[in-house]
Coordinates of C-alpha atoms and ligand atoms in Angstrom, one line a residue:
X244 CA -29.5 -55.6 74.6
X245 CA -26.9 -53.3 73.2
X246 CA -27.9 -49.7 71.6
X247 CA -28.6 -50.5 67.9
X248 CA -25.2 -50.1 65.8
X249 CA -26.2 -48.4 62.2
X250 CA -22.3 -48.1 61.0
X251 CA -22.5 -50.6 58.6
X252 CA -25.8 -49.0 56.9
X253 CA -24.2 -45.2 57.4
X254 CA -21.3 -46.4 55.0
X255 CA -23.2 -48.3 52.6
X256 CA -24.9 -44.8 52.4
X257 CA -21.6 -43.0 52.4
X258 CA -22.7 -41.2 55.3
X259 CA -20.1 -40.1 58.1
X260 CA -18.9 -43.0 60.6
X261 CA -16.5 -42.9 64.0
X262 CA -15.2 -46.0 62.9
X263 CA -15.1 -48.3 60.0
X264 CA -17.5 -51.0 59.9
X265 CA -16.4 -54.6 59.4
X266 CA -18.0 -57.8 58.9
X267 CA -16.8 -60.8 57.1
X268 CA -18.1 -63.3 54.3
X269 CA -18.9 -66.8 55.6
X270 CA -18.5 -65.5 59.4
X271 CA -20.7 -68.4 60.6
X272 CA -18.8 -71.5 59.2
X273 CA -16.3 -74.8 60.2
X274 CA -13.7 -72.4 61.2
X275 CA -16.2 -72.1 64.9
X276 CA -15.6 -75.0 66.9
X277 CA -19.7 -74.3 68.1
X278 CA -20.9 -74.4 64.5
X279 CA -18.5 -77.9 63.8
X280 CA -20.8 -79.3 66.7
X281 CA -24.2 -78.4 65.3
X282 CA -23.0 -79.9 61.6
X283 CA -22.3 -83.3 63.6
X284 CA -25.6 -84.0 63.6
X285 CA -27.5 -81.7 61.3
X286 CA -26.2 -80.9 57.5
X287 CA -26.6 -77.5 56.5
X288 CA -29.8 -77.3 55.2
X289 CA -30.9 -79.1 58.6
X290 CA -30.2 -76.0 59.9
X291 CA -32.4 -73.7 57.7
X292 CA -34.7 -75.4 58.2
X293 CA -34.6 -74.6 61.5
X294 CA -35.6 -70.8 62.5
X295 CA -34.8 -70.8 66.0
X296 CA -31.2 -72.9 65.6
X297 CA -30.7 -70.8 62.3
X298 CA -31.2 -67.6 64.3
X299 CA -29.0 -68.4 66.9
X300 CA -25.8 -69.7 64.9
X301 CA -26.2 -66.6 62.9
X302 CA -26.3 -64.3 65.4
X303 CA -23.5 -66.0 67.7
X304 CA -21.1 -65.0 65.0
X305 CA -21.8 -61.7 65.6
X306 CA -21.0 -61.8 69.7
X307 CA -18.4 -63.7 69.0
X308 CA -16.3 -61.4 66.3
X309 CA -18.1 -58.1 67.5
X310 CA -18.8 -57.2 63.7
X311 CA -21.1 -54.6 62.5
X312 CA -23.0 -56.7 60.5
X313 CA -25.1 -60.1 60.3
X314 CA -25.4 -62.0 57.2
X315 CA -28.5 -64.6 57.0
X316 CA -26.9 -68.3 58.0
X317 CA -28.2 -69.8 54.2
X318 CA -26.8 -71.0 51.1
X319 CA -27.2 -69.4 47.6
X320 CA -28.8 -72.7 46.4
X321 CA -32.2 -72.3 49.2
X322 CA -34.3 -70.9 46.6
X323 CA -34.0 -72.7 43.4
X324 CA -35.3 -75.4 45.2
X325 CA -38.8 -74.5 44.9
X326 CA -38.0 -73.6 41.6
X327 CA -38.3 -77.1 40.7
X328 CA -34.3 -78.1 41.4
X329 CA -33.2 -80.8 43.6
X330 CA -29.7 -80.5 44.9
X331 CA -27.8 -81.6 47.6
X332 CA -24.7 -79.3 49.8
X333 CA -21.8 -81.7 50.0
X334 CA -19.3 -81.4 52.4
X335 CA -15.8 -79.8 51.3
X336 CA -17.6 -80.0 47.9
X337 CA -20.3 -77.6 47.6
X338 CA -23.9 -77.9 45.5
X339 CA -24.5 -81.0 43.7
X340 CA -27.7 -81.5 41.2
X341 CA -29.1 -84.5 40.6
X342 CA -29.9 -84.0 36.8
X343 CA -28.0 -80.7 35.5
X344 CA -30.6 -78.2 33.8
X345 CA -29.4 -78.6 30.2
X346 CA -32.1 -78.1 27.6
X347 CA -35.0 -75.4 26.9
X348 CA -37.5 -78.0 28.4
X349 CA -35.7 -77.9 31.8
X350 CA -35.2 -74.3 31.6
X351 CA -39.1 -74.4 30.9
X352 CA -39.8 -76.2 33.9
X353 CA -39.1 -73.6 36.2
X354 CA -41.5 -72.4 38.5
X355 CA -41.5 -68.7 40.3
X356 CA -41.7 -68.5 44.0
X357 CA -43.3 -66.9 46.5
X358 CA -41.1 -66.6 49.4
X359 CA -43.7 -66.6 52.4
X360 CA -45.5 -70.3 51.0
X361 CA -42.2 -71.2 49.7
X362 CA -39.9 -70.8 52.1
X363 CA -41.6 -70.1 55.7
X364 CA -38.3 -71.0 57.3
X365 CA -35.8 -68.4 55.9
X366 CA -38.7 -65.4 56.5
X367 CA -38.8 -66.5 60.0
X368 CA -35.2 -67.2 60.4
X369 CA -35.0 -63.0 59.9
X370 CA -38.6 -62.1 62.0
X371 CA -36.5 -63.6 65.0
X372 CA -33.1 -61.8 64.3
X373 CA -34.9 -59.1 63.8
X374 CA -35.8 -59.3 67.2
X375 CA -32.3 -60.3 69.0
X376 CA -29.9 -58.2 66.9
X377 CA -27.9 -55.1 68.0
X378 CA -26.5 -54.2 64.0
X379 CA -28.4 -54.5 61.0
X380 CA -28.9 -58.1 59.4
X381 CA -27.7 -58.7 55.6
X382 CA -30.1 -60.4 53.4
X383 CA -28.6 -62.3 50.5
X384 CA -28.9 -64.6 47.4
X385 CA -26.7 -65.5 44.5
X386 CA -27.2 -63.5 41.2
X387 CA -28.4 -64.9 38.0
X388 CA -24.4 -66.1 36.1
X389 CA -23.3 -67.8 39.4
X390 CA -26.7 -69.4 40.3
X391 CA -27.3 -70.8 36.8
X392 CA -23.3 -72.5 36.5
X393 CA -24.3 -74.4 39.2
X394 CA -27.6 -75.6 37.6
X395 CA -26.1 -75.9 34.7
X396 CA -23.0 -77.4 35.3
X397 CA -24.8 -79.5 38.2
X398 CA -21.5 -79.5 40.5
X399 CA -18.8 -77.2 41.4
X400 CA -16.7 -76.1 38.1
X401 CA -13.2 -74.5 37.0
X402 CA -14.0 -73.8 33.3
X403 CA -18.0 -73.0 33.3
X404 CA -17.5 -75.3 30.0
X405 CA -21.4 -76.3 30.1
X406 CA -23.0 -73.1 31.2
X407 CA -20.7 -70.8 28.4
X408 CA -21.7 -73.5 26.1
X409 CA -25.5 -72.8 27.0
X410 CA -24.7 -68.9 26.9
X411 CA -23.1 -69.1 23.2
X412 CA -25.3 -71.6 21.7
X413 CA -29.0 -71.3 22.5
X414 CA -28.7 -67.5 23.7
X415 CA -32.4 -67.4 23.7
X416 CA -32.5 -70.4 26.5
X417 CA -30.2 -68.6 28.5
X418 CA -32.0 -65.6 28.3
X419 CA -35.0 -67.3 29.8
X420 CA -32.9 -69.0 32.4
X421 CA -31.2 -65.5 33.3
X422 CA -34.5 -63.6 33.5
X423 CA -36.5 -66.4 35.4
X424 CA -33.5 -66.2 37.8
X425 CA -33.6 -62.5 37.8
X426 CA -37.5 -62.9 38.5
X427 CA -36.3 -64.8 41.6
X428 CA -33.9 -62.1 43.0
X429 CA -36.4 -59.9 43.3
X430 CA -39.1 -61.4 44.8
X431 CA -36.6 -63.2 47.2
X432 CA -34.8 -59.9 48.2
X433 CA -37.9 -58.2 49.0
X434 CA -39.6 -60.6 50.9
X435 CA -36.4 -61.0 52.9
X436 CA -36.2 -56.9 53.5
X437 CA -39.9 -56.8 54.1
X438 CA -39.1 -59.8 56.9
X439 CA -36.6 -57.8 58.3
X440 CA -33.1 -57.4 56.5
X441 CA -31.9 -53.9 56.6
X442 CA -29.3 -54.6 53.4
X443 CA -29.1 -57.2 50.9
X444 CA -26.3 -58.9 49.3
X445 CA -26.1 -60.3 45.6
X446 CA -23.4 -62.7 45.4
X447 CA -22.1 -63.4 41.9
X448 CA -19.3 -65.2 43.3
X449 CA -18.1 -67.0 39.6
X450 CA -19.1 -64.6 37.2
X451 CA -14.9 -63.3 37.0
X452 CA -15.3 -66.0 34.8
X453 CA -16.5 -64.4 31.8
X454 CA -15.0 -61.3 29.7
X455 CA -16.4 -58.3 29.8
X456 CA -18.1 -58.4 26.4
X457 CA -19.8 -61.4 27.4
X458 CA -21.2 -60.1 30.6
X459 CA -22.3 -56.8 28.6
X460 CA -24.2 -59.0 26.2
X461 CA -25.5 -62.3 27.9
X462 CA -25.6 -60.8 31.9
X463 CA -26.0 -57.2 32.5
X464 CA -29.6 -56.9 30.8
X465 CA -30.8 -59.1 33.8
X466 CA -28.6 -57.5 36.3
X467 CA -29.4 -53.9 35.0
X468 CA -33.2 -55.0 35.8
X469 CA -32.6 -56.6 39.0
X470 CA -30.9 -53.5 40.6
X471 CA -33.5 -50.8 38.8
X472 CA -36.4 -53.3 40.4
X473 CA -35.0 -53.2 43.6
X474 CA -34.7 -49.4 43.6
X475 CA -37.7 -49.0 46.0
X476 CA -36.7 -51.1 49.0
X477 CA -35.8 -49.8 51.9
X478 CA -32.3 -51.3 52.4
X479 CA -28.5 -50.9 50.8
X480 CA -27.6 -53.2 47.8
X481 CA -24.3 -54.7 47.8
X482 CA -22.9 -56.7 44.8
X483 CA -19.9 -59.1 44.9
X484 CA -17.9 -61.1 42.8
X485 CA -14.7 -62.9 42.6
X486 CA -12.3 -61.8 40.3
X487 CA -14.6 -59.1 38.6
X488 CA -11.8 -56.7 38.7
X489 CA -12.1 -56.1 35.0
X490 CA -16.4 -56.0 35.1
X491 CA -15.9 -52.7 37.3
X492 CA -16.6 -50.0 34.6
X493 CA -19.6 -52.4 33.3
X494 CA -20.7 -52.6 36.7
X495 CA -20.9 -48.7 37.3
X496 CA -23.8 -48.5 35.1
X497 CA -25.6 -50.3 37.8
X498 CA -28.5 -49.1 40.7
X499 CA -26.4 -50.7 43.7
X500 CA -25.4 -48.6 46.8
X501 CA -22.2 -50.9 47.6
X502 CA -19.5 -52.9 45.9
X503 CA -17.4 -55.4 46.6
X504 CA -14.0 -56.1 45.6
X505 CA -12.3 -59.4 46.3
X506 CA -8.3 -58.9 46.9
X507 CA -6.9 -58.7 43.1
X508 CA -7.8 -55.2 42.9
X509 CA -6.8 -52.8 45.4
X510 CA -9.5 -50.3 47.1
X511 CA -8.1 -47.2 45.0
X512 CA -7.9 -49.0 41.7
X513 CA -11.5 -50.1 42.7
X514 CA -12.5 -46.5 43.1
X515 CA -11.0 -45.6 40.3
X516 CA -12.9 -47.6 38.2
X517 CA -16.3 -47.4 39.4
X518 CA -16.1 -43.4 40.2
X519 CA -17.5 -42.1 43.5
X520 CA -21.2 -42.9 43.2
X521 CA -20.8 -46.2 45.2
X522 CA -19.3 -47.4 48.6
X523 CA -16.8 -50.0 48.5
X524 CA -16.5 -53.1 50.5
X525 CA -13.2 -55.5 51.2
X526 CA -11.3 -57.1 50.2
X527 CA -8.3 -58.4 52.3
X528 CA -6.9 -61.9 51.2
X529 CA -9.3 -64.6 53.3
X530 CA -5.0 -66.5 53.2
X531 CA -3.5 -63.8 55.0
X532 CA -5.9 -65.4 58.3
X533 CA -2.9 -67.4 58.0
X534 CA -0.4 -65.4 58.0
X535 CA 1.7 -63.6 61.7
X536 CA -0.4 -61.3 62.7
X537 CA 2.1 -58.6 62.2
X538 CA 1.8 -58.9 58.3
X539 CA -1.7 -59.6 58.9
X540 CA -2.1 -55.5 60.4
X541 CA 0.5 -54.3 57.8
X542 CA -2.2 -55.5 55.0
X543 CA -5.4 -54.2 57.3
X544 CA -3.7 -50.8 57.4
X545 CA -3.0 -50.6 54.3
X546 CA -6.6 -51.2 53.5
X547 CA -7.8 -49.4 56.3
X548 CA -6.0 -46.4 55.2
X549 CA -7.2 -46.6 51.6
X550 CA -10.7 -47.3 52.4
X551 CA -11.2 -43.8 54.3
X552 CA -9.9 -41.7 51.6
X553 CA -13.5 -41.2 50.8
X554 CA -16.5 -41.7 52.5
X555 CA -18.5 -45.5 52.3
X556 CA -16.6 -47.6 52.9
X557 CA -16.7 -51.1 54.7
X558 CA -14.1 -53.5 55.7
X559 CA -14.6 -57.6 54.3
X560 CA -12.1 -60.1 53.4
X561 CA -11.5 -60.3 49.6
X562 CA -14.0 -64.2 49.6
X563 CA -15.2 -66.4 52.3
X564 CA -13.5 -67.5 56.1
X565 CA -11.7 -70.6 55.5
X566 CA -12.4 -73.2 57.9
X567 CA -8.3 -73.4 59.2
X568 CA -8.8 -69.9 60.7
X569 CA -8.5 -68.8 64.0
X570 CA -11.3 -67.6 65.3
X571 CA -9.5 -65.6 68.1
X572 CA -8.0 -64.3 65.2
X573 CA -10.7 -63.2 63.6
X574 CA -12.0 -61.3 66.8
X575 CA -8.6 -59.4 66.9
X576 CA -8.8 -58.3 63.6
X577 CA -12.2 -56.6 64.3
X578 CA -11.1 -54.9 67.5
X579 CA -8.0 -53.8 64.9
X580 CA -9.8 -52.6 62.4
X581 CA -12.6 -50.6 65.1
X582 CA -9.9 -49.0 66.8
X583 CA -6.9 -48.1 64.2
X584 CA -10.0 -46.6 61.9
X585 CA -11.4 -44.8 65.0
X586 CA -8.2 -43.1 65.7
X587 CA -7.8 -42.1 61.5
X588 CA -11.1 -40.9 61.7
X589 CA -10.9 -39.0 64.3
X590 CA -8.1 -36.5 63.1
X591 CA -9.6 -36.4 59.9
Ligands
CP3_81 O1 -21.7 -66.6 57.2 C1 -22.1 -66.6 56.0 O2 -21.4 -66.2 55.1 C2 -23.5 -67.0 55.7 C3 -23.8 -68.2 55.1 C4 -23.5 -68.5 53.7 C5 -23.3 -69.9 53.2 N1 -23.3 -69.9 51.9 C6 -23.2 -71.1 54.1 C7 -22.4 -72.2 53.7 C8 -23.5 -67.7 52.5 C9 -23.7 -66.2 52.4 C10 -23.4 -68.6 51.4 C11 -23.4 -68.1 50.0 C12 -22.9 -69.0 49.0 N2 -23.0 -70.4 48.8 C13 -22.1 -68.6 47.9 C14 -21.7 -67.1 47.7 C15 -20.5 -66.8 48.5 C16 -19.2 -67.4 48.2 O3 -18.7 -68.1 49.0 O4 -18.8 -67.2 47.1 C17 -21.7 -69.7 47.1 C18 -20.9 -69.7 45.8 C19 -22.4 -70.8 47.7 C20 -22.3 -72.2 47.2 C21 -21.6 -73.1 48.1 N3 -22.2 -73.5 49.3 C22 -20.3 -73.6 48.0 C23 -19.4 -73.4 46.9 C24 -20.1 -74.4 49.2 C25 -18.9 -75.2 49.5 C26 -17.8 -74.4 50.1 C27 -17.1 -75.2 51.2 O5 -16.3 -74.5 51.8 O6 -17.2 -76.4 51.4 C28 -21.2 -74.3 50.0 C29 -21.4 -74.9 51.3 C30 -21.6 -73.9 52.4 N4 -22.5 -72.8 52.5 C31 -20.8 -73.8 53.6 C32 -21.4 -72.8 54.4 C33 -21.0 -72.4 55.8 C34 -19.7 -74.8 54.0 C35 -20.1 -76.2 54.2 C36 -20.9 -76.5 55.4 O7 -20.8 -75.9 56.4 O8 -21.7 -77.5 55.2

């Protein structure tokens, strides 16, 4: 096996790197003609259910691409099922709930977990990448706002309509939902580092949705908890979200190590809002896979040469891969980003 790679965890910790580290939301996906194959006969959660497949699609991704980092092959959705919620992954769609968690009795109903009985599969999906990986393997799960629009909503949604609704008009509901959820998080996260993950992400992909006053009032209590809980494991935090330009100076106030900025706000505007306590991670348009690739260096560069103003930071697209991507494509744009940052670096 390759000497172990530590980059990625170096600038989560804003320590010095030779090069900047890179890996990429939804790296194992339709775009690989390999993963396309294993989905014709197993659906995704077929395949975490599965350690040893699991294992191997997840780590393939990283010989492919030659990134820094593994993320888990999962879904944000795995551990609210034994929380009591049956749902289903459709294709091109997303999670799908057969009864939508509306009232305080369904609330009520939820159960906590405990990640070894509850789900073997996932903590034995990490014991073997553990043992078969040359960078560090990112643990994951969604955060409480983006987690409870899809139980609440019970399907992929524009306008959160059903889940603000919840929010604004039995706040004490959705405080239960958000702190159950939150109670999740952390046991989750910290079975998954104790299993082996060397950094954790917390994706709150949808909670752009909400203004900042709402997030201060109905969302930060629980994230301000999860983060302060999670001080004492051994493994950089990362928190994401799409279109959270404007929760920056909310999020500040938070105990995470890294965070990540999808592409509508630039890595010095990100900076400039969160101060220099935290690394940064992104956040190139996953749409400009689509573009020449000499527009698609211009924008790496320009990225690239913001990111290493200051120290931390890591190289992501802005969301996930899409599945019309190239993933030749993808594997040049690593080798671009190792070598262009090398050379910065090294006359710094
Ligand atoms: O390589 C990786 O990124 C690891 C795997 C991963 C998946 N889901 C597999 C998956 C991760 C980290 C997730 C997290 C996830 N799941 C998030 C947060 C990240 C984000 O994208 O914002 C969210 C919001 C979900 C919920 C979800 N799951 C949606 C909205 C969809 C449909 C999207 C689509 O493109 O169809 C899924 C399905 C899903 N999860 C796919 C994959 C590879 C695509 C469909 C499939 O392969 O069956």
């Amino acid at each position: 096996m390759q000497p172990f790679n530590d980059t990625f965890i170096k600038a989560c910790l804003k320590q010095k790197v030779d090069h900047v580290p890179v890996w990429y939301m939804r790296q194992v996906g339709r775009y690989q003609p390999e993963y396309r194959k294993i989905k014709e006969t197993n659906s995704l959660l077929d395949i975490v259910h599965q350690p040893e497949l699991c294992a191997e699609i997840t780590k393939l991704a990283v010989d492919q691409l030659n990134v820094d980092a593994s993320i888990l092959f999962s879904d944000i959705m795995v551990p609210l099922g034994p929380m009591g919620v049956k749902y289903d992954i459709v294709e091109n769609r997303g999670p799908v709930l057969e009864k939508p968690f509306r009232t305080a009795a369904d609330i009520n109903s939820l159960r906590p977990i405990e990640p070894e009985q509850d789900l073997p599969y996932v903590i034995e999906t990490i014991k073997i990448l553990k043992q078969n990986l040359h960078v560090p393997l990112i643990g994951f799960t969604g955060a409480p706002f983006t987690l409870a629009s899809y139980m609440i909503e019970g399907a992929p949604s524009r306008d959160y309509l059903r889940t603000k609704e919840m929010m604004y008009s039995a706040p004490t509901v959705w405080h239960t939902l958000m702190e159950k959820l939150g109670d999740m998080i952390i046991t989750y996260l910290k079975a998954q580092v104790s299993a082996g993950a060397s950094a954790v992400q917390i994706f709150d992909s949808w909670v752009g949705a909400l203004a900042p006053q709402d997030y201060r009032q109905y969302v930060y209590p629980t994230m301000k908890r999860i983060f302060s809980e999670l001080a004492e494991i051994d493994a950089p935090k990362i928190y994401f979200g799409v279109g959270s330009g404007e929760l920056l100076p909310i999020w500040k106030e938070l105990d995470t190590n890294v965070i990540g900025l999808d592409w509508r706000v630039s890595i010095q505007a990100g900076r400039e809002r969160i101060g220099n306590r935290f690394a940064v991670q992104g956040n190139l348009d996953p749409t400009l896979l689509l573009a020449p690739w000499s527009v698609l260096e211009r924008r790496a560069k320009e990225i690239i040469d913001m990111g290493i103003e200051q120290p931390g930071f890591i190289f992501n697209l802005g969301h996930g891969v899409f599945p019309e991507v190239d993933g030749a494509k993808l594997k040049d744009l690593t080798t671009f980003i190792h070598e262009y940052s090398a050379s910065q670096l090294s006359q710094k």
